[in-house]
Short mmCIF file of C-alpha atoms and ligand atoms in Angstrom, two decimals:
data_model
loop_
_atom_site.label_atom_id
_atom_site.label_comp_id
_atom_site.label_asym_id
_atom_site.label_seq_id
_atom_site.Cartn_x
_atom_site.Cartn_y
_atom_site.Cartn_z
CA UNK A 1 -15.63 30.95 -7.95
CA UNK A 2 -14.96 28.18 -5.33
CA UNK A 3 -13.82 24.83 -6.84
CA UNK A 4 -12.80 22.32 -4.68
CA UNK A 5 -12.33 18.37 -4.86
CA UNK A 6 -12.51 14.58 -3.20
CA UNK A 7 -9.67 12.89 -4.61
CA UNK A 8 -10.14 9.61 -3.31
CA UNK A 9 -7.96 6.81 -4.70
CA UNK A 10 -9.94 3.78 -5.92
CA UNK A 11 -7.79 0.76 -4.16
CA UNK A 12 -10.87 0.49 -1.36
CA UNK A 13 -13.85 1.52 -0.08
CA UNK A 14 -14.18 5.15 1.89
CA UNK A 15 -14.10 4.86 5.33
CA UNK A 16 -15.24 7.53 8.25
CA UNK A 17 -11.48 9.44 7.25
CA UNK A 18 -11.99 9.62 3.58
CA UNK A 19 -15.62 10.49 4.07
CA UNK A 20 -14.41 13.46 6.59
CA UNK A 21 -12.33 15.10 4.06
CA UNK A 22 -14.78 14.45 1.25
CA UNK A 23 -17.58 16.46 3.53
CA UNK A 24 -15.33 18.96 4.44
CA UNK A 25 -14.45 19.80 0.65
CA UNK A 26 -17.85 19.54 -0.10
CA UNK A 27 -19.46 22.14 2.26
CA UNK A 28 -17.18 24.49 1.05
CA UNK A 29 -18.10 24.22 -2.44
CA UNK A 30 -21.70 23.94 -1.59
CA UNK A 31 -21.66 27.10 0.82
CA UNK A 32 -20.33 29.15 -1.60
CA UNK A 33 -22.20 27.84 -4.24
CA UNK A 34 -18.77 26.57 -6.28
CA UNK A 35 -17.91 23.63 -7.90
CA UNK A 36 -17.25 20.30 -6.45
CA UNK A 37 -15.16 17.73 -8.27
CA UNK A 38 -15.12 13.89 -7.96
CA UNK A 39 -11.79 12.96 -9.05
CA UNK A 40 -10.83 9.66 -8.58
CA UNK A 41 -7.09 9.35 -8.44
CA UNK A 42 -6.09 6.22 -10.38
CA UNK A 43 -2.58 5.78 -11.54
CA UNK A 44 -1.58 3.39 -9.43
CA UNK A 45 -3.06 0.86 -12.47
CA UNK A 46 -2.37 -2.55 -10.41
CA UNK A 47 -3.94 -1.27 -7.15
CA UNK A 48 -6.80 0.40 -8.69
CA UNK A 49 -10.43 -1.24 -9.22
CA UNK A 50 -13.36 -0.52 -10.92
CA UNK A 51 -15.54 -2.19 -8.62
CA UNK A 52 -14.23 0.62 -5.72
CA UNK A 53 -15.21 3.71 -8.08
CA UNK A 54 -18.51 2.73 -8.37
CA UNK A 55 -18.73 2.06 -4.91
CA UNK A 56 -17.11 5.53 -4.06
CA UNK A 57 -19.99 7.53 -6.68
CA UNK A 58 -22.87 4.93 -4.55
CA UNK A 59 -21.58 5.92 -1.25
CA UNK A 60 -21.51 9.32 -1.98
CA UNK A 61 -25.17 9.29 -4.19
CA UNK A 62 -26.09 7.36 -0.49
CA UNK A 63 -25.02 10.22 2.03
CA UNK A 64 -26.10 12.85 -0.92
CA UNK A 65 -23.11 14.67 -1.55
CA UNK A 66 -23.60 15.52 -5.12
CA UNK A 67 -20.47 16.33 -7.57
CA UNK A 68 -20.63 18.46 -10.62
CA UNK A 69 -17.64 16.90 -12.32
CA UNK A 70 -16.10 13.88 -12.38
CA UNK A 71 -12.62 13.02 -13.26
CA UNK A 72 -9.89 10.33 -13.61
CA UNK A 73 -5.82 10.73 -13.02
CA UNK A 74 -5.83 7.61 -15.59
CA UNK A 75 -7.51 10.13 -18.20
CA UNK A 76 -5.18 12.79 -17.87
CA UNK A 77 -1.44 11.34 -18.13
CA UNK A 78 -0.75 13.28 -20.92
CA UNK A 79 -1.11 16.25 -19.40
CA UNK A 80 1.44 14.73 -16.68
CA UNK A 81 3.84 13.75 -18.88
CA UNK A 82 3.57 17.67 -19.83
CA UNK A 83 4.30 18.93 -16.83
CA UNK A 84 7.24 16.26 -16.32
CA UNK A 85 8.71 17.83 -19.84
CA UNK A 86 8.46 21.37 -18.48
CA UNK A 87 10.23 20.57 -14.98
CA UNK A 88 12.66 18.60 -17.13
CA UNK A 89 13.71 21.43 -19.35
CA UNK A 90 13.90 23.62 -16.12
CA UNK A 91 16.55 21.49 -14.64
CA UNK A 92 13.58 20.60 -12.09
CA UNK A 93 13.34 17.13 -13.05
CA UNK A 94 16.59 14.16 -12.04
CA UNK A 95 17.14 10.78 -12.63
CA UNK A 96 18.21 8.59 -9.56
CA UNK A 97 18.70 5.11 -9.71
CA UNK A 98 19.52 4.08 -5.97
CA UNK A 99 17.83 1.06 -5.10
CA UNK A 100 15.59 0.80 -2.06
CA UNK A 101 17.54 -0.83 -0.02
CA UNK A 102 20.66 1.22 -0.77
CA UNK A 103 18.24 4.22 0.45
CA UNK A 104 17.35 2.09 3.35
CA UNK A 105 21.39 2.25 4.10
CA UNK A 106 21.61 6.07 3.61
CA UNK A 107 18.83 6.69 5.84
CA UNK A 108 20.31 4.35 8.39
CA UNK A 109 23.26 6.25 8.53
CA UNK A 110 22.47 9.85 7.84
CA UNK A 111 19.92 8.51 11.47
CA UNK A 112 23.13 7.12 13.21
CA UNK A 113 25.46 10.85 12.53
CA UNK A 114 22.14 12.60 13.72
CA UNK A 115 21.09 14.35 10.94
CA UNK A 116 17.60 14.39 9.51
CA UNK A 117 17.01 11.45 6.51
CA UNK A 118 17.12 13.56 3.47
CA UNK A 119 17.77 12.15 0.48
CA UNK A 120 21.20 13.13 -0.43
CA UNK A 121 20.80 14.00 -3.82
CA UNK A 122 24.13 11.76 -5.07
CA UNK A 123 22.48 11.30 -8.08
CA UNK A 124 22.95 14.77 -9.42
CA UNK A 125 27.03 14.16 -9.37
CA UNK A 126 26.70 12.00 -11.60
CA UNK A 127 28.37 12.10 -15.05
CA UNK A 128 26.91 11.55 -18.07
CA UNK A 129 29.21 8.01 -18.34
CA UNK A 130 28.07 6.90 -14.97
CA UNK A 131 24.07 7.65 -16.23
CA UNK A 132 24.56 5.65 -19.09
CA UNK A 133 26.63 2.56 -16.68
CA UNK A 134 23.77 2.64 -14.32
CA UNK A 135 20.93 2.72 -16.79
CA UNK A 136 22.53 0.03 -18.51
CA UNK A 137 22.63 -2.20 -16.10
CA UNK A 138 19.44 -1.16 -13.93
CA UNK A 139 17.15 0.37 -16.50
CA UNK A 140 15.28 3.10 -16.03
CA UNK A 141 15.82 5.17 -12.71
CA UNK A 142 13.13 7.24 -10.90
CA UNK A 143 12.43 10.98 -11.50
CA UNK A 144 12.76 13.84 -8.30
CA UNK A 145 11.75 16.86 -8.11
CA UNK A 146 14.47 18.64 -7.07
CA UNK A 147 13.48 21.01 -3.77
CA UNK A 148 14.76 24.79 -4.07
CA UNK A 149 16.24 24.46 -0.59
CA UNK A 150 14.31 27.50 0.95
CA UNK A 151 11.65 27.25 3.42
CA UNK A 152 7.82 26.88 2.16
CA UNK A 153 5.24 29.09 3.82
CA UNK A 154 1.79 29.21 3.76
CA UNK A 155 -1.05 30.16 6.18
CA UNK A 156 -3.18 26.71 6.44
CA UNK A 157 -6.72 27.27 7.21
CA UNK A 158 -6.72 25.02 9.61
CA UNK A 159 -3.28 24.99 11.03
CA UNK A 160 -2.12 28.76 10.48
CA UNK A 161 0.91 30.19 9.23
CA UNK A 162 3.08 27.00 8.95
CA UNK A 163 7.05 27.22 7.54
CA UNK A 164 8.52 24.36 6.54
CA UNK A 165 12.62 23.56 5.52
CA UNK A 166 12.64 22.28 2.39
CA UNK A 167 16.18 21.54 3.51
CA UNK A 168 15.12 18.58 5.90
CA UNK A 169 12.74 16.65 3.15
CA UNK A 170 14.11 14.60 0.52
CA UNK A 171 13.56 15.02 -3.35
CA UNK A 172 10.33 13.74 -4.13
CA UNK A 173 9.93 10.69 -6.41
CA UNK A 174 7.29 12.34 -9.13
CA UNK A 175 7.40 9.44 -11.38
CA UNK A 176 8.59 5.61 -11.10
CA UNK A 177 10.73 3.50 -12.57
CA UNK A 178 8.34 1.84 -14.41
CA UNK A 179 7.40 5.05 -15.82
CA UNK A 180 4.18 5.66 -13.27
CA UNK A 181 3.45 9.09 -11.92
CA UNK A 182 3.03 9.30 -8.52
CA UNK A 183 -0.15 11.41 -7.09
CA UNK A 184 2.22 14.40 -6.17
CA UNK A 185 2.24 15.55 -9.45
CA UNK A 186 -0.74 14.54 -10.91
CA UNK A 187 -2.50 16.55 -7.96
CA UNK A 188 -0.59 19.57 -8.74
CA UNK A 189 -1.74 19.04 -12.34
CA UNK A 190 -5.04 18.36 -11.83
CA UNK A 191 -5.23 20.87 -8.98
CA UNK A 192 -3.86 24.27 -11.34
CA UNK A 193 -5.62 22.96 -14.46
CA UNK A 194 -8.80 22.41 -12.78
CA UNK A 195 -8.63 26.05 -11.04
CA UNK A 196 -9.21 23.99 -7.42
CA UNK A 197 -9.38 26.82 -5.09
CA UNK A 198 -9.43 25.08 -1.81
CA UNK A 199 -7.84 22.16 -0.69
CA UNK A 200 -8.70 20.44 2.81
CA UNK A 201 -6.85 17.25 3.12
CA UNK A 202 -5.78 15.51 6.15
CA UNK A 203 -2.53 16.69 8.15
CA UNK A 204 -0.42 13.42 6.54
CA UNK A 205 -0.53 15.43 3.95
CA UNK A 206 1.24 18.88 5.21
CA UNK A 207 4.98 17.47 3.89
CA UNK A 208 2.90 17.08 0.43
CA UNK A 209 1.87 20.57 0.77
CA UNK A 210 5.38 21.93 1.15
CA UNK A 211 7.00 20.14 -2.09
CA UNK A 212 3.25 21.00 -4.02
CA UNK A 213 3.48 24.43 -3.60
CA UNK A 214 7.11 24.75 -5.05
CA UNK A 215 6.06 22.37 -8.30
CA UNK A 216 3.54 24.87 -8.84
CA UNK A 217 5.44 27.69 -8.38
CA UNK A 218 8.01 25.43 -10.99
CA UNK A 219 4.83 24.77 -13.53
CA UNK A 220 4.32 28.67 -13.01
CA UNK A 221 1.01 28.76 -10.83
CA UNK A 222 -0.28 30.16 -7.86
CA UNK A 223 -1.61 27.45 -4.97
CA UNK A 224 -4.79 27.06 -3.42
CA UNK A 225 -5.73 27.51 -0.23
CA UNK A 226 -4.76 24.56 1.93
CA UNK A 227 -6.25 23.09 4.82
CA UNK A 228 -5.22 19.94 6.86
CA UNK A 229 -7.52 18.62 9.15
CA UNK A 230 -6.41 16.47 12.23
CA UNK A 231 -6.93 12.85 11.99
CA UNK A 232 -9.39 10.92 13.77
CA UNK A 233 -8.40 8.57 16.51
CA UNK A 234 -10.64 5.89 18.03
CA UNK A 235 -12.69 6.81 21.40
CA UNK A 236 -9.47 6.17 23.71
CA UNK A 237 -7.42 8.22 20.82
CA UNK A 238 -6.02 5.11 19.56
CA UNK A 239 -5.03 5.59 15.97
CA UNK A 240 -7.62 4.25 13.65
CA UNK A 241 -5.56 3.09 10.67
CA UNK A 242 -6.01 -1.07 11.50
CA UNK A 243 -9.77 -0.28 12.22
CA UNK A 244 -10.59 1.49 9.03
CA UNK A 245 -11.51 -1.16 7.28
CA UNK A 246 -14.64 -1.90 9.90
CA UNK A 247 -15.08 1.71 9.68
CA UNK A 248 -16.37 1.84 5.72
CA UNK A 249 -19.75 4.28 4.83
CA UNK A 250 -20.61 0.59 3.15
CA UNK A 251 -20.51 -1.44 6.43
CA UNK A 252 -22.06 1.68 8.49
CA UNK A 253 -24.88 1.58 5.77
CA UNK A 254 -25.11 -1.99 6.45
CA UNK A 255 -25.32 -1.52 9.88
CA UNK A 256 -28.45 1.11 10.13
CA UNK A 257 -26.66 4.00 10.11
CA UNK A 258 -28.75 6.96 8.68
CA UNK A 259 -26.29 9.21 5.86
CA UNK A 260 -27.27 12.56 7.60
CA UNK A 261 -26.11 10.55 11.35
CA UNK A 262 -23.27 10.07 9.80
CA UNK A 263 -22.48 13.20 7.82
CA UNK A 264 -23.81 15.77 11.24
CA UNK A 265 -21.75 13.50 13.45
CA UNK A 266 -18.29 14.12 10.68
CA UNK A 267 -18.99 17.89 10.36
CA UNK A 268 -18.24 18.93 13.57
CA UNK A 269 -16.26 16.48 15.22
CA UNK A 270 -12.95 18.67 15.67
CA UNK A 271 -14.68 21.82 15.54
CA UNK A 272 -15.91 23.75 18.32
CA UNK A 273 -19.27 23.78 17.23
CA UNK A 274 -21.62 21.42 18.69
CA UNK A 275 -22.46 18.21 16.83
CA UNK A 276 -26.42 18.60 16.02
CA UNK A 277 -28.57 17.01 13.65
CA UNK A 278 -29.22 18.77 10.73
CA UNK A 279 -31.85 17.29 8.07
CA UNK A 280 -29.99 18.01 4.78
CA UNK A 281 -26.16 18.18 4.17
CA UNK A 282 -27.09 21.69 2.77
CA UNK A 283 -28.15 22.74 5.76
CA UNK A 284 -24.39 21.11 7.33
CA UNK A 285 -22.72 23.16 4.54
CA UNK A 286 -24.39 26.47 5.37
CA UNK A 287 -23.64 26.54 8.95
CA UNK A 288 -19.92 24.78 8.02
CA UNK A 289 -16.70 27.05 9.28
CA UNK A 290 -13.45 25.99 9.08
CA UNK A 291 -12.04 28.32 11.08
CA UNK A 292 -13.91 26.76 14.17
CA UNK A 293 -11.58 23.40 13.59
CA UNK A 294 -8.35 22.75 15.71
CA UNK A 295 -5.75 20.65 15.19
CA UNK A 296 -5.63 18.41 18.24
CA UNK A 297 -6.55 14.50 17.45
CA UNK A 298 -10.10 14.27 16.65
CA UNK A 299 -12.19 11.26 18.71
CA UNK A 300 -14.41 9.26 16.63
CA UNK A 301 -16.77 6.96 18.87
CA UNK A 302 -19.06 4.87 16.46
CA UNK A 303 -21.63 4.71 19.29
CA UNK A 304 -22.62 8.56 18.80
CA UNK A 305 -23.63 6.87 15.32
CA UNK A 306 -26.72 5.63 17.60
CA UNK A 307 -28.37 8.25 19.05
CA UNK A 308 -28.26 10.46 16.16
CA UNK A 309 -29.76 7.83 14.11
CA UNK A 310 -32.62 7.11 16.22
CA UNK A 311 -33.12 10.93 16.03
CA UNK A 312 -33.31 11.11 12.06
CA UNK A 313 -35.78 8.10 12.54
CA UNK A 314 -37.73 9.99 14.93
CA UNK A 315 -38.29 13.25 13.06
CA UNK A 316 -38.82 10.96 9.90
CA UNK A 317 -42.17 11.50 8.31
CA UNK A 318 -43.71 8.51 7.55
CA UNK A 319 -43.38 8.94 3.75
CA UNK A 320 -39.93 8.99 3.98
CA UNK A 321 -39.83 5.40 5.70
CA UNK A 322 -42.86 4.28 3.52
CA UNK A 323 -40.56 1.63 1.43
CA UNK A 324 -39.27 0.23 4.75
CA UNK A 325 -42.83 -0.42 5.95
CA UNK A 326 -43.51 -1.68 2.83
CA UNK A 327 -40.81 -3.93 2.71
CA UNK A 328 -41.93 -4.93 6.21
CA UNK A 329 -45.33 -6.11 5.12
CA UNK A 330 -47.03 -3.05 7.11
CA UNK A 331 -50.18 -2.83 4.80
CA UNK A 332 -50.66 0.82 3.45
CA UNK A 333 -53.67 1.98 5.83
CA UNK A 334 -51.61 0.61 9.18
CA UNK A 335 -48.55 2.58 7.79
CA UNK A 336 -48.99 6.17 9.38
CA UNK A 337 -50.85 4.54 12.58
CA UNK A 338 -48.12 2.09 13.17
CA UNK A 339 -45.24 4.76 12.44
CA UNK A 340 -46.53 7.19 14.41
CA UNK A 341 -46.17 5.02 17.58
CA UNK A 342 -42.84 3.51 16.22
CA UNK A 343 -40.59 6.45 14.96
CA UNK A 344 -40.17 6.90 19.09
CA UNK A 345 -39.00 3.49 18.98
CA UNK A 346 -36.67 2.11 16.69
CA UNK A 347 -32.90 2.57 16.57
CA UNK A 348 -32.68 1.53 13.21
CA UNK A 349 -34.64 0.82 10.37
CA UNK A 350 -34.34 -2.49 10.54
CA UNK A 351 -36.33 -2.50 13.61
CA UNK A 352 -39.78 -1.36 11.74
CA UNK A 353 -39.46 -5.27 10.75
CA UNK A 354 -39.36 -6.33 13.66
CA UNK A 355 -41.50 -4.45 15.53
CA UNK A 356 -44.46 -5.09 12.71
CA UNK A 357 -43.56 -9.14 12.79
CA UNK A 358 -44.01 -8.54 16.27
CA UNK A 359 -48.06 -6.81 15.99
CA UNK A 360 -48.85 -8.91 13.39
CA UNK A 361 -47.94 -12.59 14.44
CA UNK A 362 -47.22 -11.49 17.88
CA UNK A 363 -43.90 -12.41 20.39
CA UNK A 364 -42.25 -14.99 22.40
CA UNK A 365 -43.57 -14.10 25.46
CA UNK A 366 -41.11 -13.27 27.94
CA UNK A 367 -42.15 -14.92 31.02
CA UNK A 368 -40.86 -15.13 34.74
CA UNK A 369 -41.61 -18.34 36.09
CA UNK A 370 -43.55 -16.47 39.26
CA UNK A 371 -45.73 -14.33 37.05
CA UNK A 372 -46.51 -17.33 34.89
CA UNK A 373 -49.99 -18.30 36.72
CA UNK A 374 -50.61 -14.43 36.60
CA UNK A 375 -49.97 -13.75 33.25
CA UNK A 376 -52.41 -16.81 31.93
CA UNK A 377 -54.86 -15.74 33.75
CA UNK A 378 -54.51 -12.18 32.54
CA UNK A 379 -54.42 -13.20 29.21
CA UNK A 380 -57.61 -15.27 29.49
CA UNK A 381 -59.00 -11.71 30.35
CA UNK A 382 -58.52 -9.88 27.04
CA UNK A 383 -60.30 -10.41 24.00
CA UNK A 384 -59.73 -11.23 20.41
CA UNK A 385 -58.69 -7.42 18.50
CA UNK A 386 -58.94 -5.43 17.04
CA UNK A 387 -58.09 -3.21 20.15
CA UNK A 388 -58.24 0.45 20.21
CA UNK A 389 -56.50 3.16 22.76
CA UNK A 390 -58.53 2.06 25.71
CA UNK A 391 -57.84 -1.52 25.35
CA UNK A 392 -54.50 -1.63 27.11
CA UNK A 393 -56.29 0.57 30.23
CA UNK A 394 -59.59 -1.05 30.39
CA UNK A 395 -57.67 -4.59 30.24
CA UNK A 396 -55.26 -3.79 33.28
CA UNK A 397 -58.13 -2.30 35.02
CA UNK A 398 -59.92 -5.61 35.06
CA UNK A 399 -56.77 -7.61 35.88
CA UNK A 400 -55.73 -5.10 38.89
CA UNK A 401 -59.58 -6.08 40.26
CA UNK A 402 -59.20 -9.97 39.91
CA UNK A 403 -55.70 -10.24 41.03
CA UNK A 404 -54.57 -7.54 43.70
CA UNK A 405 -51.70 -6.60 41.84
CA UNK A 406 -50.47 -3.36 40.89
CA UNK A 407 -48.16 -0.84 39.36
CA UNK A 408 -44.95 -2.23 38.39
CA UNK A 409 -45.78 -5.90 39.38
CA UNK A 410 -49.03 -5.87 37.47
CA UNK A 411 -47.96 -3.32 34.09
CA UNK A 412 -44.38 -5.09 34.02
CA UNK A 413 -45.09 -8.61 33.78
CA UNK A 414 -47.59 -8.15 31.33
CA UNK A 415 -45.79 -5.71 29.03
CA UNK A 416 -42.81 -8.24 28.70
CA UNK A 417 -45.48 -11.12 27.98
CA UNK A 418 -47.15 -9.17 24.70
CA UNK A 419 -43.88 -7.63 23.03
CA UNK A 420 -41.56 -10.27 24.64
CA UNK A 421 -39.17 -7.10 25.50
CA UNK A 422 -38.61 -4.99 28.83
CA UNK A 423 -39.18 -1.71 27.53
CA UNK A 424 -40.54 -0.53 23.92
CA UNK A 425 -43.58 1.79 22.80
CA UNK A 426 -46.52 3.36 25.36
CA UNK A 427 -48.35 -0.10 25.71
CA UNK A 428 -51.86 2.08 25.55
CA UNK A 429 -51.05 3.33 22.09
CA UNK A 430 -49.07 -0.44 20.83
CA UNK A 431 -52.26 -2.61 21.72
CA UNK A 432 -54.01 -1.06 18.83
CA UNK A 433 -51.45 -2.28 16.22
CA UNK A 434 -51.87 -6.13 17.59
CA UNK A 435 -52.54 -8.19 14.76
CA UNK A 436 -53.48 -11.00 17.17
CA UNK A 437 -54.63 -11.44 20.37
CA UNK A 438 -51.55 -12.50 22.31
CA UNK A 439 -50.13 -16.09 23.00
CA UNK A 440 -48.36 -17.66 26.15
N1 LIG B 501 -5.55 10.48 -3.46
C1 LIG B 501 -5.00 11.22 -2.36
C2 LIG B 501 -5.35 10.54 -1.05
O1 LIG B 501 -6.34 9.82 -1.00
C3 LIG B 501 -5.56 12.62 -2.38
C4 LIG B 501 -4.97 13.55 -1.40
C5 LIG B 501 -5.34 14.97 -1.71
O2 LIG B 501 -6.44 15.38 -1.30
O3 LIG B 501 -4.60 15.66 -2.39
O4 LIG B 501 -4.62 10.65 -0.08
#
């Protein structure tokens, strides 16, 4: 049984990065018909908000990635503290008390002899007289792990067989000072005791791999399979860290996006499949294969957001934009004619509000001061509506007679002086919708 997880932590809202890795998690457990977990890593207390979980669940209810189980770090520090014990009695498990700034120093000079910035472990000399001098005076020091000095090997699904020194990374800090634990061993907690049999996370996260697997092995477990995924960059592979902010599900929502733009666009950028539209994320997760993902950078251009959101609007029957019209004031018998012309038309669904304000009280007529004679004098031929499909023909017929003009000069002009725009619907098939006969 598959069982995988999004482990966002609450301290913001998901951007295109988070939602990536979420996705990616998800198909898996949806192709295989497992179990996917929303666990929302929160023991970082201060930094953690309320107010971002339940916009993490909305944003996901929006884009439709359902979870089967929700859980919360802050829940489960028992369970932590459990694990700490064990590692503890195993030797696993040493107090340091080095500030950061003496680290800092260490670093510094372990980087000016050359050699690689590993913590250097001074805290396991010490004696049991020293422990008690330092705690005395500094309180309560932070908790390692402390590395079995091998190298850690496992084939990524992503990345292949990767080997790393344990050797060249320092001691991880599991727990705090202050007596928080860090998300390195909660996640290998949560991870084992939730049987999570697939892990995709993004490649920041390959160093975390290495020390997780040997705390398993420590807490006596097996790991899962891990994945990293490349990170995204922006269009001209600039990173996208200061940008992800702008770059929130919430402000893309706010924007027009459509969720299944959004989620076709993040399933196979990176992958050598094509990016296509698909109607359903199920239909994403069924066609989803890892194995087709490489580990270069991975572009993210929010302007491929556009055309594949004018697509979902396009195949969208007119049920499923029936609120929208509604909201627009489109009254229920013009809903179907109006979409039907529309759904070719609109980038966003924001647009169906405009484009109905626009047939019912009509535009600001968009006017070049040498068609300006022409155009009044067109207009004075065309009656009051309602119009119907020949209107638009019959009514540049008649003009074309009385004025000489044709093709582009006579159709362009007049087009830009009814929807006040240079390019929009088939004029023969938006005439019908006019609510009013046009003004100048
Ligand atoms: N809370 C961690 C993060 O957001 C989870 C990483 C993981 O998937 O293990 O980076």
């Amino acid at each position: 049984m598959t069982v995988t997880r999004f482990a966002p932590s609450p301290t913001g809202h998901i951007h295109v990065g988070n939602l990536r890795t979420a996705l990616m998690n998800w198909m898996i457990a949806r192709k295989s018909g497992g179990t996917f977990i929303l666990r929302i890593d929160d023991t970082d207390a201060e930094r953690s908000k309320e107010e971002y979980v339940d916009a993490i669940r909305a944003d996901l209810e929006w884009l439709g990635l359902t979870w089967d189980r929700e859980e919360r770090q802050s829940a489960r520090l028992d369970r932590y503290a459990a694990a700490a014990d064990a590692l503890r009695a195993q030797g696993r498990l040493y107090e340091a008390w080095e500030t950061p700034t003496e680290l800092d120093l260490k670093r510094k000079k372990q980087l000016n002899m050359g050699r690689p910035p590993v913590y250097d472990r001074a805290a396991l000399d010490l004696s049991e007289d020293e422990k008690a001098a330092l705690r005395a005076e500094r309180g309560d020091g932070v908790w390692r792990f402390k590395l079995d000095r091998a190298r850690i090997e496992w084939t990524d699904g992503i990345l292949g067989d990767l080997s790393i020194d344990a050797a060249s990374v320092s001691d991880p800090v599991l727990i705090r000072a202050d007596g928080q634990v860090l998300y390195t061993i909660a996640s290998v907690v949560d991870d084992t005791e939730m049987g999570v049999t697939d892990v995709v996370r993004g490649s920041d996260h390959v160093t975390n791999t290495a020390t997780q697997i040997q705390i398993m092995a420590a807490l006596g477990h097996d790991h899962p399979r891990f994945a990293h995924h490349s990170l995204l960059t922006g269009p001209g592979g600039e990173g996208l860290s200061k940008r992800l902010g702008s770059l929130s599900v919430r402000q893309m929502r706010e924007a027009g996006v459509e969720p299944m733009a959004l989620l076709s666009l993040l399933a196979r950028l990176g992958s050598s499949q094509p990016v296509e539209l698909r109607d359903t994320p199920e239909e994403l997760a069924e066609a989803f294969d890892l194995s087709t993902f490489g580990s270069a950078p991975t572009k993210f251009d929010e302007a491929d957001l556009r055309p594949l959101t004018a697509e979902v609007l396009q195949r969208a029957p007119v049920a499923a934009v029936d609120a929208d019209l509604a909201a627009a004031g489109v009254p229920e018998e013009m809903r179907a004619p109006f979409w039907a012309v529309m759904r070719e038309n609109v980038g966003t669904r924001a647009e169906i509000a405009e484009w109905w304000a626009l047939a019912r009280d009509g535009a600001t007529p968009l006017v070049a001061d040498e068609d300006r004679d022409f155009v009044a004098e067109a207009f004075g031929m065309l009656g009051e509506p309602p119009y119907d499909a020949s209107t638009w023909s019959d009514w540049t017929g008649r003009v074309k007679e009385a004025t000489g003009r044709k093709g582009k000069g006579l159709f362009k002009p007049l087009r830009q002086a009814v929807t006040g725009r240079a390019s929009g619907p088939d004029m023969g098939d938006l005439m019908p919708l006019l609510q009013a006969k046009p003004k100048l």
